[in-house]
Coordinates of C-alpha atoms in Angstrom, one line a residue:
M1 CA 38.0 75.2 6.5
K2 CA 36.9 75.1 10.1
G3 CA 33.3 75.5 9.2
L4 CA 33.6 72.7 6.6
S5 CA 35.1 70.5 9.2
I6 CA 32.3 71.1 11.7
C7 CA 29.7 70.4 9.0
H8 CA 31.4 67.1 7.9
S9 CA 31.7 65.9 11.5
S10 CA 28.0 66.6 12.0
T11 CA 27.0 64.7 9.0
A12 CA 29.1 61.6 9.9
S13 CA 27.7 61.8 13.5
S14 CA 24.1 62.0 12.3
S15 CA 24.5 59.1 9.8
L16 CA 26.0 56.7 12.3
P17 CA 22.8 56.0 14.2
G18 CA 21.1 55.3 10.9
F19 CA 23.7 52.8 9.9
I20 CA 23.4 51.1 13.3
I21 CA 19.6 50.9 12.9
F22 CA 20.0 49.5 9.4
F23 CA 22.5 46.9 10.6
I24 CA 20.3 45.8 13.5
T25 CA 17.2 45.6 11.2
F26 CA 19.1 43.5 8.7
C27 CA 20.3 41.1 11.4
V28 CA 16.9 40.8 13.0
H29 CA 15.4 40.1 9.5
K30 CA 17.9 37.4 8.9
L31 CA 17.2 35.8 12.4
E32 CA 13.5 36.0 11.8
S33 CA 13.8 34.3 8.4
A34 CA 16.0 31.4 9.6
R35 CA 13.3 30.0 11.9
F36 CA 12.5 26.5 10.7
T37 CA 14.0 23.2 9.6
V38 CA 12.5 20.9 7.0
I39 CA 12.2 17.3 8.2
G40 CA 11.5 14.2 6.2
P41 CA 11.6 10.5 7.2
D42 CA 15.0 9.0 8.1
H43 CA 14.3 5.8 6.3
P44 CA 13.1 5.0 2.7
V45 CA 9.4 5.1 2.0
T46 CA 8.1 2.1 0.2
A47 CA 5.2 2.2 -2.3
I48 CA 3.2 -0.5 -4.2
V49 CA 2.8 -0.1 -8.0
G50 CA -0.7 1.1 -8.8
E51 CA -1.4 2.2 -5.3
D52 CA -1.2 5.7 -3.7
I53 CA 1.6 7.0 -1.5
V54 CA 2.2 10.0 0.8
L55 CA 5.7 11.4 1.1
P56 CA 6.0 12.8 4.6
C57 CA 7.6 16.3 5.2
H58 CA 7.0 18.9 7.8
L59 CA 8.5 22.1 9.3
F60 CA 10.1 22.2 12.8
P61 CA 9.0 24.0 14.9
R62 CA 5.5 23.6 13.7
M63 CA 4.2 26.8 11.9
S64 CA 2.0 27.8 9.0
A65 CA 3.5 27.2 5.5
E66 CA 0.4 28.6 3.8
N67 CA 2.3 31.7 2.5
M68 CA 5.6 29.9 1.7
E69 CA 6.9 28.3 -1.4
V70 CA 6.8 24.5 -1.3
R71 CA 8.7 22.8 -4.1
W72 CA 9.0 19.0 -4.5
F73 CA 11.6 18.0 -7.1
R74 CA 13.8 15.2 -8.2
S75 CA 17.5 15.4 -8.9
E76 CA 17.4 18.9 -10.4
F77 CA 15.7 22.0 -8.9
T78 CA 13.8 22.4 -12.2
S79 CA 12.7 18.8 -12.2
V80 CA 9.4 19.8 -10.5
V81 CA 7.2 17.1 -9.2
H82 CA 4.8 19.6 -7.5
L83 CA 5.0 23.3 -6.9
Y84 CA 3.0 25.4 -4.4
Q85 CA 3.4 29.2 -4.6
H86 CA 1.5 32.3 -3.6
G87 CA -1.1 30.2 -1.8
K88 CA -2.0 27.9 -4.7
D89 CA -0.7 25.0 -6.8
E90 CA 1.3 25.9 -9.9
Y91 CA 1.5 23.3 -12.7
G92 CA 3.4 25.2 -15.4
Q93 CA 6.8 23.7 -14.5
Q94 CA 5.6 20.3 -13.5
M95 CA 7.2 17.3 -15.2
P96 CA 4.6 15.6 -17.6
E97 CA 4.9 12.2 -16.0
Y98 CA 3.4 13.7 -12.8
H99 CA 0.5 15.5 -14.5
E100 CA -2.7 15.0 -12.5
R101 CA -0.9 12.5 -10.2
T102 CA 0.2 14.7 -7.3
E103 CA -1.4 16.6 -4.5
L104 CA 0.0 18.8 -1.7
L105 CA -2.0 17.7 1.3
K106 CA -3.1 21.0 2.6
A107 CA -5.1 19.7 5.6
G108 CA -2.1 20.2 7.8
I109 CA -0.4 23.1 6.1
M110 CA -1.3 25.5 8.9
V111 CA 0.9 23.5 11.2
G112 CA 3.7 23.0 8.8
N113 CA 2.7 19.7 7.2
V114 CA 3.8 19.8 3.5
A115 CA 3.4 16.1 2.7
L116 CA 3.0 15.2 -1.0
G117 CA 0.5 12.6 -2.2
I118 CA 1.3 10.6 -5.4
V119 CA -1.5 8.5 -7.0
N120 CA -1.1 5.4 -9.1
V121 CA 2.6 4.8 -8.3
R122 CA 4.8 3.7 -11.2
P123 CA 8.3 2.0 -11.2
S124 CA 9.7 5.2 -12.7
D125 CA 8.7 7.1 -9.5
E126 CA 11.4 5.4 -7.6
G127 CA 14.4 7.4 -6.4
Q128 CA 15.2 10.6 -4.4
Y129 CA 12.8 13.4 -3.7
H130 CA 13.6 16.9 -2.4
C131 CA 11.1 18.7 -0.1
F132 CA 12.2 22.4 -0.5
V133 CA 10.5 25.1 1.5
Q134 CA 11.3 28.8 1.1
D135 CA 10.1 31.8 3.2
G136 CA 11.3 35.1 1.9
I137 CA 15.1 34.8 1.5
F138 CA 15.4 31.8 3.7
N139 CA 15.0 28.2 2.6
E140 CA 15.6 24.7 3.8
E141 CA 15.1 21.3 2.3
A142 CA 14.9 17.6 3.2
V143 CA 15.8 14.6 1.0
L144 CA 14.0 11.3 1.1
E145 CA 14.1 8.0 -0.7
L146 CA 11.1 6.4 -2.4
K147 CA 11.3 2.7 -3.1
V148 CA 8.7 1.0 -5.4
E149 CA 7.8 -2.6 -5.5
A150 CA 5.2 -4.9 -7.2
S151 CA 4.4 -8.5 -6.5
G152 CA 3.3 -10.1 -9.7
S153 CA 2.2 -13.7 -10.5
A154 CA 3.4 -16.7 -8.5
P155 CA 5.9 -18.9 -10.2
Q156 CA 4.2 -21.0 -12.9
I157 CA 6.0 -24.3 -13.7
S158 CA 5.6 -26.1 -17.0
V159 CA 7.3 -28.8 -19.0
E160 CA 8.6 -27.6 -22.4
G161 CA 10.2 -30.7 -23.9
Y162 CA 13.1 -33.2 -23.9
Q163 CA 16.6 -31.7 -24.0
D164 CA 20.2 -33.0 -23.4
G165 CA 19.0 -36.4 -22.2
G166 CA 16.6 -35.0 -19.7
I167 CA 13.3 -33.0 -19.3
R168 CA 13.4 -29.2 -19.6
I169 CA 11.3 -27.7 -16.7
V170 CA 10.5 -23.9 -17.0
C171 CA 9.5 -21.5 -14.2
Q172 CA 7.8 -18.3 -15.4
L173 CA 6.6 -15.2 -13.6
A174 CA 5.5 -11.7 -14.6
G175 CA 4.5 -8.3 -13.1
W176 CA 7.4 -7.9 -10.5
Y177 CA 9.4 -4.9 -9.5
P178 CA 12.2 -4.5 -8.7
E179 CA 13.8 -7.3 -10.6
P180 CA 13.4 -10.4 -8.5
E181 CA 15.8 -13.4 -8.2
V182 CA 14.4 -16.7 -9.3
L183 CA 15.8 -19.6 -7.2
W184 CA 15.8 -23.3 -7.9
R185 CA 16.2 -25.7 -4.9
D186 CA 16.3 -29.5 -4.5
R187 CA 14.5 -31.4 -1.8
R188 CA 17.2 -30.6 0.7
G189 CA 16.9 -26.9 0.0
Q190 CA 20.2 -26.7 -1.8
L191 CA 20.4 -24.1 -4.6
L192 CA 20.6 -25.4 -8.2
S193 CA 21.9 -23.4 -11.2
P194 CA 19.4 -22.8 -14.0
S195 CA 20.4 -23.8 -17.5
T196 CA 18.9 -20.7 -19.1
E197 CA 17.2 -17.5 -17.9
T198 CA 15.7 -14.6 -19.9
K199 CA 14.5 -11.3 -18.5
S200 CA 12.4 -8.5 -19.9
Q201 CA 10.3 -5.5 -18.9
D202 CA 6.7 -4.7 -20.0
G203 CA 5.3 -1.3 -20.9
R204 CA 4.8 -0.4 -17.2
G205 CA 8.4 -1.3 -16.4
L206 CA 7.5 -4.5 -14.6
F207 CA 9.8 -7.5 -14.9
E208 CA 9.0 -10.8 -16.7
I209 CA 11.4 -13.7 -16.1
K210 CA 11.7 -17.2 -17.7
S211 CA 14.1 -19.6 -16.0
S212 CA 14.6 -23.2 -17.0
I213 CA 16.4 -26.3 -15.6
I214 CA 17.1 -29.8 -17.0
I215 CA 16.1 -32.8 -15.0
T216 CA 17.8 -36.1 -15.8
E217 CA 16.9 -39.6 -14.6
N218 CA 19.9 -39.6 -12.2
S219 CA 19.4 -36.1 -10.9
N220 CA 17.2 -35.0 -8.0
Q221 CA 13.7 -35.0 -9.3
N222 CA 12.1 -33.1 -6.4
L223 CA 12.4 -29.4 -7.3
A224 CA 11.1 -26.1 -6.1
C225 CA 11.0 -22.7 -7.8
S226 CA 10.7 -19.6 -5.7
I227 CA 11.3 -15.8 -5.8
R228 CA 13.5 -13.6 -3.6
N229 CA 12.6 -10.0 -3.1
A230 CA 15.4 -7.7 -4.1
Y231 CA 14.8 -5.2 -1.3
F232 CA 14.1 -7.3 1.7
S233 CA 15.7 -10.7 0.7
L234 CA 12.4 -12.4 1.5
E235 CA 11.7 -15.6 -0.3
E236 CA 8.1 -16.2 -1.5
E237 CA 6.4 -19.6 -1.0
P238 CA 7.9 -21.9 -3.6
S239 CA 6.0 -23.9 -6.3
T240 CA 7.2 -27.5 -6.0
F241 CA 6.8 -30.6 -8.1
Y242 CA 8.1 -34.2 -8.5
I243 CA 8.6 -36.3 -11.6
S244 CA 8.7 -40.1 -11.4
D245 CA 11.3 -42.4 -13.0
F246 CA 8.5 -43.8 -15.1
F247 CA 8.4 -40.6 -17.2
F248 CA 12.1 -40.8 -18.2
P249 CA 12.7 -42.4 -21.7
R250 CA 14.2 -45.8 -22.3
M251 CA 14.1 -45.4 -26.1
S252 CA 12.2 -42.5 -27.7
P253 CA 12.0 -39.2 -25.8
W254 CA 8.6 -38.1 -27.3
P255 CA 6.3 -40.2 -25.1
V256 CA 8.0 -38.5 -22.2
V257 CA 7.0 -35.0 -23.3
W258 CA 3.3 -35.9 -23.6
S259 CA 3.2 -38.1 -20.4
V260 CA 4.8 -35.9 -17.8
T261 CA 2.4 -35.1 -14.9
L262 CA 3.0 -32.0 -12.9
V263 CA 1.7 -32.0 -9.4
I264 CA 1.6 -28.8 -7.3
S265 CA 0.8 -29.6 -3.7
L266 CA -1.1 -27.3 -1.4
V267 CA -1.3 -28.0 2.4
F268 CA -4.5 -27.3 4.2
V269 CA -4.8 -26.9 8.0
S270 CA -7.9 -28.5 9.5
L271 CA -9.8 -26.6 12.1
T272 CA -12.7 -29.0 12.5
L273 CA -13.6 -28.5 16.2
F274 CA -13.5 -24.7 15.8
L275 CA -15.7 -24.9 12.6
L276 CA -18.3 -27.0 14.3
K277 CA -18.5 -24.6 17.3
L278 CA -18.6 -21.6 14.9
R279 CA -21.4 -23.1 12.9
E280 CA -23.5 -23.8 16.0
W281 CA -23.0 -20.2 17.1
R282 CA -23.8 -18.8 13.6
R283 CA -27.1 -20.8 13.5
S284 CA -28.2 -19.0 16.6
L285 CA -27.9 -15.6 14.8
S286 CA -31.3 -14.3 13.7
D287 CA -30.5 -10.7 12.9
V288 CA -29.5 -10.3 9.3
A289 CA -28.6 -6.6 8.8
N290 CA -29.5 -4.8 5.5
V291 CA -26.6 -2.3 5.6
T292 CA -25.9 0.6 3.2
L293 CA -22.9 2.9 2.8
D294 CA -22.8 6.5 4.2
P295 CA -21.7 8.9 1.4
D296 CA -21.0 11.6 3.9
T297 CA -18.0 9.6 5.2
A298 CA -16.6 8.4 1.9
H299 CA -13.1 9.6 0.9
P300 CA -13.2 11.8 -2.2
Y301 CA -11.5 9.0 -4.3
L302 CA -14.2 6.5 -3.5
V303 CA -17.2 6.1 -5.9
L304 CA -20.5 4.8 -4.4
S305 CA -23.3 3.2 -6.4
E306 CA -26.8 4.8 -6.5
D307 CA -28.2 2.2 -4.2
R308 CA -25.2 2.8 -1.8
K309 CA -24.4 -0.9 -1.8
S310 CA -21.2 -0.8 -3.8
V311 CA -18.0 1.1 -3.6
S312 CA -15.0 1.3 -6.0
R313 CA -11.8 3.3 -6.3
G314 CA -12.0 6.2 -8.7
D315 CA -9.1 7.5 -10.9
T316 CA -9.6 11.2 -9.9
R317 CA -10.4 13.0 -6.7
Q318 CA -14.1 14.2 -6.5
Q319 CA -14.9 17.7 -5.6
L320 CA -16.8 16.9 -2.3
R321 CA -17.3 19.2 0.7
D322 CA -14.8 18.4 3.5
T323 CA -17.1 17.9 6.4
P324 CA -16.1 16.6 9.9
E325 CA -17.6 13.2 9.0
R326 CA -15.6 12.6 5.8
F327 CA -12.3 10.7 5.8
D328 CA -9.7 13.0 4.2
T329 CA -6.6 10.8 4.1
E330 CA -7.6 7.2 4.3
R331 CA -9.6 5.6 1.4
W332 CA -12.4 4.5 3.8
V333 CA -16.2 4.6 4.1
L334 CA -18.6 3.6 6.9
G335 CA -22.0 2.0 6.8
C336 CA -25.0 4.1 7.5
E337 CA -26.3 1.6 10.1
G338 CA -24.8 1.5 13.6
F339 CA -25.3 -1.2 16.3
T340 CA -25.1 -1.0 20.1
R341 CA -26.8 -4.2 21.1
G342 CA -27.8 -7.6 19.8
R343 CA -26.3 -9.8 17.1
H344 CA -26.0 -8.7 13.5
R345 CA -24.5 -10.2 10.3
W346 CA -24.1 -9.1 6.8
E347 CA -21.9 -10.2 3.8
V348 CA -19.5 -8.3 1.6
E349 CA -18.8 -9.4 -2.0
V350 CA -15.2 -8.8 -3.1
G351 CA -14.4 -8.1 -6.7
G352 CA -11.1 -7.5 -8.5
G353 CA -7.8 -6.2 -7.2
R354 CA -5.5 -7.4 -4.4
F355 CA -6.0 -4.5 -2.0
W356 CA -9.1 -4.4 0.2
A357 CA -10.2 -4.7 3.8
V358 CA -13.6 -5.5 5.4
G359 CA -14.7 -5.0 9.0
V360 CA -16.3 -2.8 11.6
A361 CA -15.3 0.5 13.3
R362 CA -16.5 2.5 16.3
E363 CA -18.5 5.5 15.3
S364 CA -16.0 7.8 16.9
V365 CA -13.1 6.6 14.7
G366 CA -10.9 9.4 13.5
R367 CA -11.7 10.9 10.2
K368 CA -8.8 13.3 9.5
G369 CA -5.1 12.5 8.9
G370 CA -3.4 9.1 9.3
I371 CA -5.3 6.6 11.5
S372 CA -4.1 3.3 13.0
C373 CA -5.8 0.5 11.2
S374 CA -6.1 -1.6 14.3
P375 CA -8.3 -2.1 17.4
E376 CA -6.3 0.7 19.1
G377 CA -7.5 3.0 16.3
G378 CA -11.1 1.8 16.6
I379 CA -11.1 -0.7 13.7
W380 CA -11.6 -4.5 13.7
A381 CA -11.1 -6.0 10.2
V382 CA -9.4 -8.4 7.9
E383 CA -7.6 -7.4 4.7
R384 CA -5.9 -8.6 1.6
W385 CA -2.6 -7.0 0.8
L386 CA -1.1 -8.3 -2.5
G387 CA -1.3 -12.1 -2.1
Q388 CA -1.3 -12.0 1.7
F389 CA -4.3 -12.2 4.1
R390 CA -4.1 -10.8 7.6
A391 CA -6.2 -9.7 10.5
L392 CA -5.6 -6.1 11.5
T393 CA -4.6 -6.8 15.0
S394 CA -1.6 -5.0 16.6
P395 CA 0.7 -6.3 15.4
E396 CA -1.0 -7.8 12.3
T397 CA -1.9 -11.5 12.3
P398 CA -1.1 -13.5 9.1
L399 CA -4.0 -15.7 8.0
P400 CA -3.3 -19.0 6.2
L401 CA -6.0 -18.8 3.6
S402 CA -5.6 -21.1 0.6
R403 CA -7.6 -18.9 -1.7
A404 CA -9.0 -15.4 -1.9
P405 CA -12.6 -15.4 -0.5
S406 CA -15.1 -13.9 -2.9
R407 CA -17.7 -13.2 -0.2
I408 CA -17.0 -12.5 3.4
R409 CA -19.6 -12.8 6.2
V410 CA -19.2 -10.3 9.1
C411 CA -20.8 -11.5 12.4
L412 CA -21.0 -8.8 15.1
D413 CA -22.1 -9.7 18.7
C414 CA -22.4 -6.5 20.6
G415 CA -23.3 -8.2 23.9
R416 CA -20.0 -10.2 23.9
G417 CA -18.0 -7.4 22.2
Q418 CA -16.9 -9.8 19.5
V419 CA -16.6 -9.8 15.7
T420 CA -16.1 -12.9 13.5
F421 CA -15.3 -13.2 9.8
I422 CA -16.3 -16.2 7.7
D423 CA -15.7 -17.2 4.1
A424 CA -19.3 -17.3 2.9
G425 CA -18.3 -19.5 0.0
D426 CA -17.3 -22.6 1.9
E427 CA -18.4 -21.6 5.4
A428 CA -14.7 -21.7 6.6
P429 CA -13.7 -19.4 9.5
I430 CA -11.3 -16.6 8.7
F431 CA -10.7 -14.9 12.0
T432 CA -12.4 -14.0 15.3
F433 CA -11.5 -11.0 17.5
P434 CA -11.7 -12.2 21.1
P435 CA -14.7 -11.4 23.3
G436 CA -14.6 -8.0 24.9
S437 CA -12.3 -6.6 22.3
V438 CA -15.0 -4.5 20.6
P439 CA -16.1 -1.7 23.0
G440 CA -19.7 -1.0 24.1
E441 CA -20.3 1.9 21.8
R442 CA -22.0 2.4 18.5
I443 CA -20.3 0.1 15.9
R444 CA -20.7 0.6 12.1
P445 CA -19.7 -1.4 9.0
W446 CA -16.3 -0.3 7.6
L447 CA -14.6 -0.8 4.2
W448 CA -11.3 0.0 2.6
V449 CA -10.9 -0.1 -1.2
G450 CA -7.5 -0.3 -2.9
G451 CA -6.7 0.3 -6.5
G452 CA -8.6 -2.0 -8.9
S453 CA -10.9 -3.4 -6.2
W454 CA -14.6 -3.0 -5.5
L455 CA -16.8 -4.1 -2.6
R456 CA -20.5 -4.7 -2.4
L457 CA -22.7 -5.0 0.7
C458 CA -25.1 -7.9 0.7
P459 CA -27.9 -8.9 3.3

């Protein structure tokens, strides 16, 4: 019995250090695993229907996620939007509606950037997204909100007949998301209640609305129809009209229906003195630049023509070598030609779409990751975003253009450090960056092409 006791005591004594070592190793492993937090934006991300969007997500502290599992999903863990495992993308569990529409942006994965790109955004993409990252037995996730919007047609006003002793005026619009609010106002800005309103959604989930109101001879005959954005409570520029007493019936209503005249008024701001000065300066320009596009800088989604004069947005990402010269995040391309002195001008023809920008950039402009589209980022340009025109200053400057220019003239004066944009169709000025704003380094033509747009360089 004594010998047995000694043996048992020896065994327990020898196993104690092993247990301690195991316990310490287990705790250290747990501590090593729990070494990062997944961080997403603290505000909703807004995307435009038909455009591309990047959902930001990264690890803190910054570390490589190359050998981790990165899973983007919707409400359920198995509702996979994009899955990255074992160092590669896995598409077997991906939801069909995201097929060939997602991309994990791996340019920054070595520093913990696991952002997700979604192309051709749809209304159905709206909602919550989970950015889930797992390393061994440890995992963390961040939740972010994606809001989707589309600005469709401006309110179209028409007269549809005689009803209830008055004239039935109809305001129609299509292609909006989320569902907008149609507002009728009188000349004093007071809201009026519509008599009828119908709403529907097309095959893409965009809203179509038809709202009508009855105008009588004794009612206010100055009316405006406008749209309020459901997200931002912003009211679009209204369509207005006026109907004279002459058109209201005294006997039969039918002459009224065929005689109503609808007047939509547009206000133009005259810049005569500036235009004369600009024309005088432009006539002094003698250097017409024959510019072409540099394929080595074009983003993989951009498609260049054989003569390197035209660029459009492709549906799929091309397999192109990722060189230091190529833009990897922004859908941009530079011109081959660069200018350091003298005066130069060229024109850009704009076709299709409501998303594009035209301008110049310094040759040293950043090519990788997100870049500020402003003079601080090395870009001087004007853009069309939906129905709005603006100069890419910091902050952006709205431009009161009455119509979309089909051809833009870019005038670069290297000596003065100045760039001017002109509507080549009617010779009207668009915007001028002040003298000295463009630095004295090599400057190249710069283009941005959004979904459905194309641009062509002209002499």
